[in-house]
């Protein structure tokens, strides 16, 4: 079956512009996660969705970052007024719900964001 | 702050050798420890994972060793192959309804023929 897909694969934007990044999780996965991978760094958690609700937004770095999920499927991560420090690979992951399954997170290929 | 410390940062191993990557954690609430493999331009792929009720888990050439008292776990890749060349991340998860994975900073493995 299809894995997690993300679009666009690459995005170059000018400082101050808004960007939207999209994630399509694996079919049937009700849990969805966004992570950020900066050059030379590990992966940094941003936000977790269970269905359309986001019980954990603790990793969003500032109020310029927001995310939503509709229909329990597709999610969009929006970065407003982009800054150069936002340049990174943004990764989406999904998993089944449930206490044993929720940790098994499957990642998409990521969106490489470059802010010039 | 929750942290997972990973070493070494990079590793060069001869084909057929054993690759060993180590991780240490502080948060005793963690109860799931996965390893991810990432090739350039790709997302991380779940490789193998362990829960703290066992000390070792083996899947093919990949083995996780877990030492709960020392709060350390490691990945062993037996008979390393050039195709294993990738960046490996350890991670940890768990506690207080938290489902976020906390990652180590990664180890870049190069297996040379």
Coordinates of C-alpha atoms in Angstrom, one line a residue:
Chain A
X1 CA 0.0 0.0 0.0
X2 CA 0.9 3.6 -0.3
X3 CA 3.1 5.2 2.3
X4 CA 3.0 8.7 3.7
X5 CA 3.2 11.3 1.0
X6 CA 4.2 14.9 1.3
X7 CA 4.1 17.8 -1.1
X8 CA 5.8 19.8 -2.3
X9 CA 9.1 17.9 -2.1
X10 CA 11.0 21.1 -2.3
X11 CA 9.9 24.7 -1.6
X12 CA 12.0 27.8 -2.0
X13 CA 10.4 31.0 -0.6
X14 CA 11.4 34.5 0.2
X15 CA 11.7 35.7 3.7
X16 CA 8.4 37.1 5.0
X17 CA 6.2 34.9 2.7
X18 CA 3.7 32.3 4.0
X19 CA 4.1 28.6 3.0
X20 CA 1.8 25.6 3.3
X21 CA 3.2 22.1 3.5
X22 CA 0.9 19.1 2.9
X23 CA 0.9 15.6 4.3
X24 CA -1.2 12.6 3.3
X25 CA -0.9 9.8 5.9
X26 CA -1.2 6.1 5.4
X27 CA -4.8 5.1 4.9
X28 CA -6.3 4.1 8.2
X29 CA -3.7 5.9 10.3
X30 CA -5.6 8.2 12.7
X31 CA -2.5 9.6 14.4
X32 CA -0.3 12.1 12.5
X33 CA 2.8 13.9 13.5
X34 CA 5.0 16.7 12.2
X35 CA 8.7 16.9 12.8
X36 CA 11.4 19.2 11.6
X37 CA 15.0 18.2 10.6
X38 CA 17.5 20.9 10.5
X39 CA 20.9 20.6 8.9
X40 CA 23.2 18.5 11.2
X41 CA 20.4 18.1 13.8
X42 CA 18.2 15.3 14.7
X43 CA 14.5 15.3 14.3
X44 CA 12.5 17.8 16.4
X45 CA 8.9 17.1 17.2
X46 CA 6.4 19.9 16.3
X47 CA 2.8 18.7 16.7
X48 CA 0.7 15.5 17.1
X49 CA -2.9 14.9 15.8
X50 CA -5.3 12.3 16.9
X51 CA -8.1 12.5 14.3
X52 CA -8.7 16.2 13.7
X53 CA -7.6 17.2 17.2
X54 CA -4.1 18.3 18.2
X55 CA -3.6 17.3 21.8
X56 CA 0.1 18.0 21.7
X57 CA 1.3 21.2 20.1
X58 CA 4.2 21.6 22.4
X59 CA 6.9 21.5 19.7
X60 CA 5.6 24.4 17.6
X61 CA 8.5 26.9 17.8
X62 CA 6.4 30.1 17.5
X63 CA 3.0 31.4 16.8
X64 CA 4.0 31.7 13.1
X65 CA 3.6 28.0 12.9
X66 CA 0.2 26.3 12.8
X67 CA -1.2 23.1 11.6
X68 CA -4.6 21.6 10.9
X69 CA -6.1 18.3 9.9
X70 CA -9.3 17.8 8.1
X71 CA -11.4 14.6 7.7
X72 CA -9.0 12.7 9.9
X73 CA -6.7 12.5 6.9
X74 CA -4.8 15.2 5.1
X75 CA -2.8 17.7 7.3
X76 CA -1.4 21.1 6.4
X77 CA 1.5 22.8 8.2
X78 CA 1.5 26.5 7.7
X79 CA 4.4 28.8 8.4
X80 CA 3.6 32.5 8.3
X81 CA 6.1 35.3 7.7
X82 CA 8.9 32.8 7.0
X83 CA 12.4 33.4 8.4
X84 CA 15.7 32.0 7.3
X85 CA 15.9 29.9 10.4
X86 CA 12.8 28.1 9.3
X87 CA 14.9 26.5 6.5
X88 CA 14.8 22.7 7.2
X89 CA 13.2 19.5 6.1
X90 CA 9.7 19.1 7.4
X91 CA 8.7 15.5 7.9
X92 CA 5.3 14.1 8.5
X93 CA 4.6 10.7 10.1
X94 CA 1.6 8.6 10.8
X95 CA 0.6 5.7 12.9
X96 CA -2.3 3.6 14.1
X97 CA -4.0 4.7 17.3
X98 CA -3.9 2.6 20.4
X99 CA -1.4 2.2 23.2
X100 CA 0.8 -0.4 21.4
X101 CA 0.6 1.0 17.9
X102 CA 1.0 4.7 18.4
X103 CA 4.7 4.6 18.8
X104 CA 5.3 2.9 15.4
X105 CA 5.5 6.0 13.3
X106 CA 6.0 5.8 9.6
X107 CA 7.6 8.8 7.9
X108 CA 7.1 10.5 4.6
X109 CA 9.9 11.7 2.4
X110 CA 9.7 15.3 3.7
X111 CA 9.5 18.7 2.3
X112 CA 12.7 20.6 2.0
X113 CA 12.0 24.3 2.7
X114 CA 14.5 26.9 1.8
X115 CA 13.9 30.5 2.9
X116 CA 16.0 33.1 1.0
Chain B
X1 CA 14.6 18.5 29.1
X2 CA 14.1 15.2 27.6
X3 CA 17.2 14.1 25.7
X4 CA 18.6 11.1 23.9
X5 CA 22.4 11.2 23.4
X6 CA 23.8 9.2 20.5
X7 CA 27.3 8.3 19.6
X8 CA 29.4 8.2 17.6
X9 CA 28.5 11.0 15.2
X10 CA 30.1 9.1 12.3
X11 CA 31.3 5.5 11.8
X12 CA 33.3 3.8 9.1
X13 CA 33.2 0.0 9.0
X14 CA 34.7 -2.5 6.7
X15 CA 32.3 -4.7 4.7
X16 CA 31.5 -7.8 6.8
X17 CA 32.3 -6.0 10.1
X18 CA 30.1 -5.1 13.0
X19 CA 28.7 -1.6 13.3
X20 CA 27.8 -0.5 16.8
X21 CA 25.9 2.7 17.7
X22 CA 25.1 3.7 21.2
X23 CA 22.4 5.8 22.8
X24 CA 21.7 6.9 26.4
X25 CA 18.6 8.5 27.8
X26 CA 17.6 10.2 31.1
X27 CA 13.8 10.0 31.2
X28 CA 12.8 6.8 33.0
X29 CA 9.2 7.2 31.7
X30 CA 10.4 6.3 28.2
X31 CA 9.0 2.9 27.3
X32 CA 9.6 2.5 23.6
X33 CA 13.0 2.7 21.8
X34 CA 13.0 2.6 18.0
X35 CA 15.9 2.9 15.6
X36 CA 15.4 4.6 12.3
X37 CA 17.5 4.4 9.1
X38 CA 17.6 7.3 6.7
X39 CA 19.1 7.5 3.2
X40 CA 19.8 10.8 1.6
X41 CA 16.7 12.6 0.3
X42 CA 14.4 10.1 2.0
X43 CA 12.4 10.1 5.2
X44 CA 13.5 8.0 8.2
X45 CA 12.4 4.4 8.0
X46 CA 11.6 2.4 11.1
X47 CA 14.2 -0.3 11.4
X48 CA 13.7 -2.1 14.7
X49 CA 12.4 -1.2 18.1
X50 CA 12.4 -2.5 21.7
X51 CA 10.5 -2.1 24.9
X52 CA 12.2 -2.1 28.2
X53 CA 10.8 -5.4 29.4
X54 CA 13.4 -7.3 27.2
X55 CA 17.2 -6.9 27.0
X56 CA 17.7 -7.8 23.4
X57 CA 15.8 -8.0 20.2
X58 CA 17.1 -9.4 16.9
X59 CA 15.8 -9.0 13.4
X60 CA 18.0 -10.4 10.7
X61 CA 21.4 -8.7 10.9
X62 CA 20.1 -6.0 13.2
X63 CA 20.1 -6.3 17.0
X64 CA 19.1 -3.9 19.8
X65 CA 20.7 -4.4 23.2
X66 CA 18.9 -2.7 26.1
X67 CA 20.3 -2.0 29.5
X68 CA 17.5 -0.6 31.7
X69 CA 19.6 0.1 34.8
X70 CA 22.2 2.0 32.8
X71 CA 19.6 3.7 30.7
X72 CA 21.4 2.8 27.6
X73 CA 20.6 1.0 24.4
X74 CA 22.6 0.1 21.3
X75 CA 22.2 -1.0 17.7
X76 CA 24.4 -3.7 16.3
X77 CA 24.6 -4.4 12.6
X78 CA 26.2 -7.7 11.9
X79 CA 28.0 -8.5 8.6
X80 CA 27.7 -4.8 7.6
X81 CA 27.2 -4.2 3.9
X82 CA 27.7 -1.2 1.7
X83 CA 23.9 -0.9 1.3
X84 CA 23.7 -0.3 5.0
X85 CA 25.5 3.0 4.5
X86 CA 23.0 5.6 5.8
X87 CA 22.3 7.8 8.8
X88 CA 20.9 6.0 11.8
X89 CA 18.8 7.6 14.5
X90 CA 17.9 6.2 17.9
X91 CA 14.7 7.5 19.5
X92 CA 12.6 7.2 22.6
X93 CA 9.0 7.7 23.4
X94 CA 6.6 7.4 26.2
X95 CA 5.4 8.7 29.5
X96 CA 2.4 10.8 30.5
X97 CA 0.4 10.2 27.3
X98 CA 3.3 11.6 25.2
X99 CA 3.5 10.2 21.7
X100 CA 6.3 12.4 20.5
X101 CA 9.5 10.7 19.5
X102 CA 12.7 12.2 21.0
X103 CA 15.5 11.6 18.6
X104 CA 19.3 11.3 19.0
X105 CA 21.3 13.5 16.6
X106 CA 22.1 10.6 14.3
X107 CA 25.1 8.5 13.3
X108 CA 26.4 8.5 9.7
X109 CA 27.5 5.0 8.9
X110 CA 29.8 4.3 5.9
X111 CA 30.5 0.7 5.0
X112 CA 33.5 0.4 2.8
X113 CA 34.1 -2.6 0.5

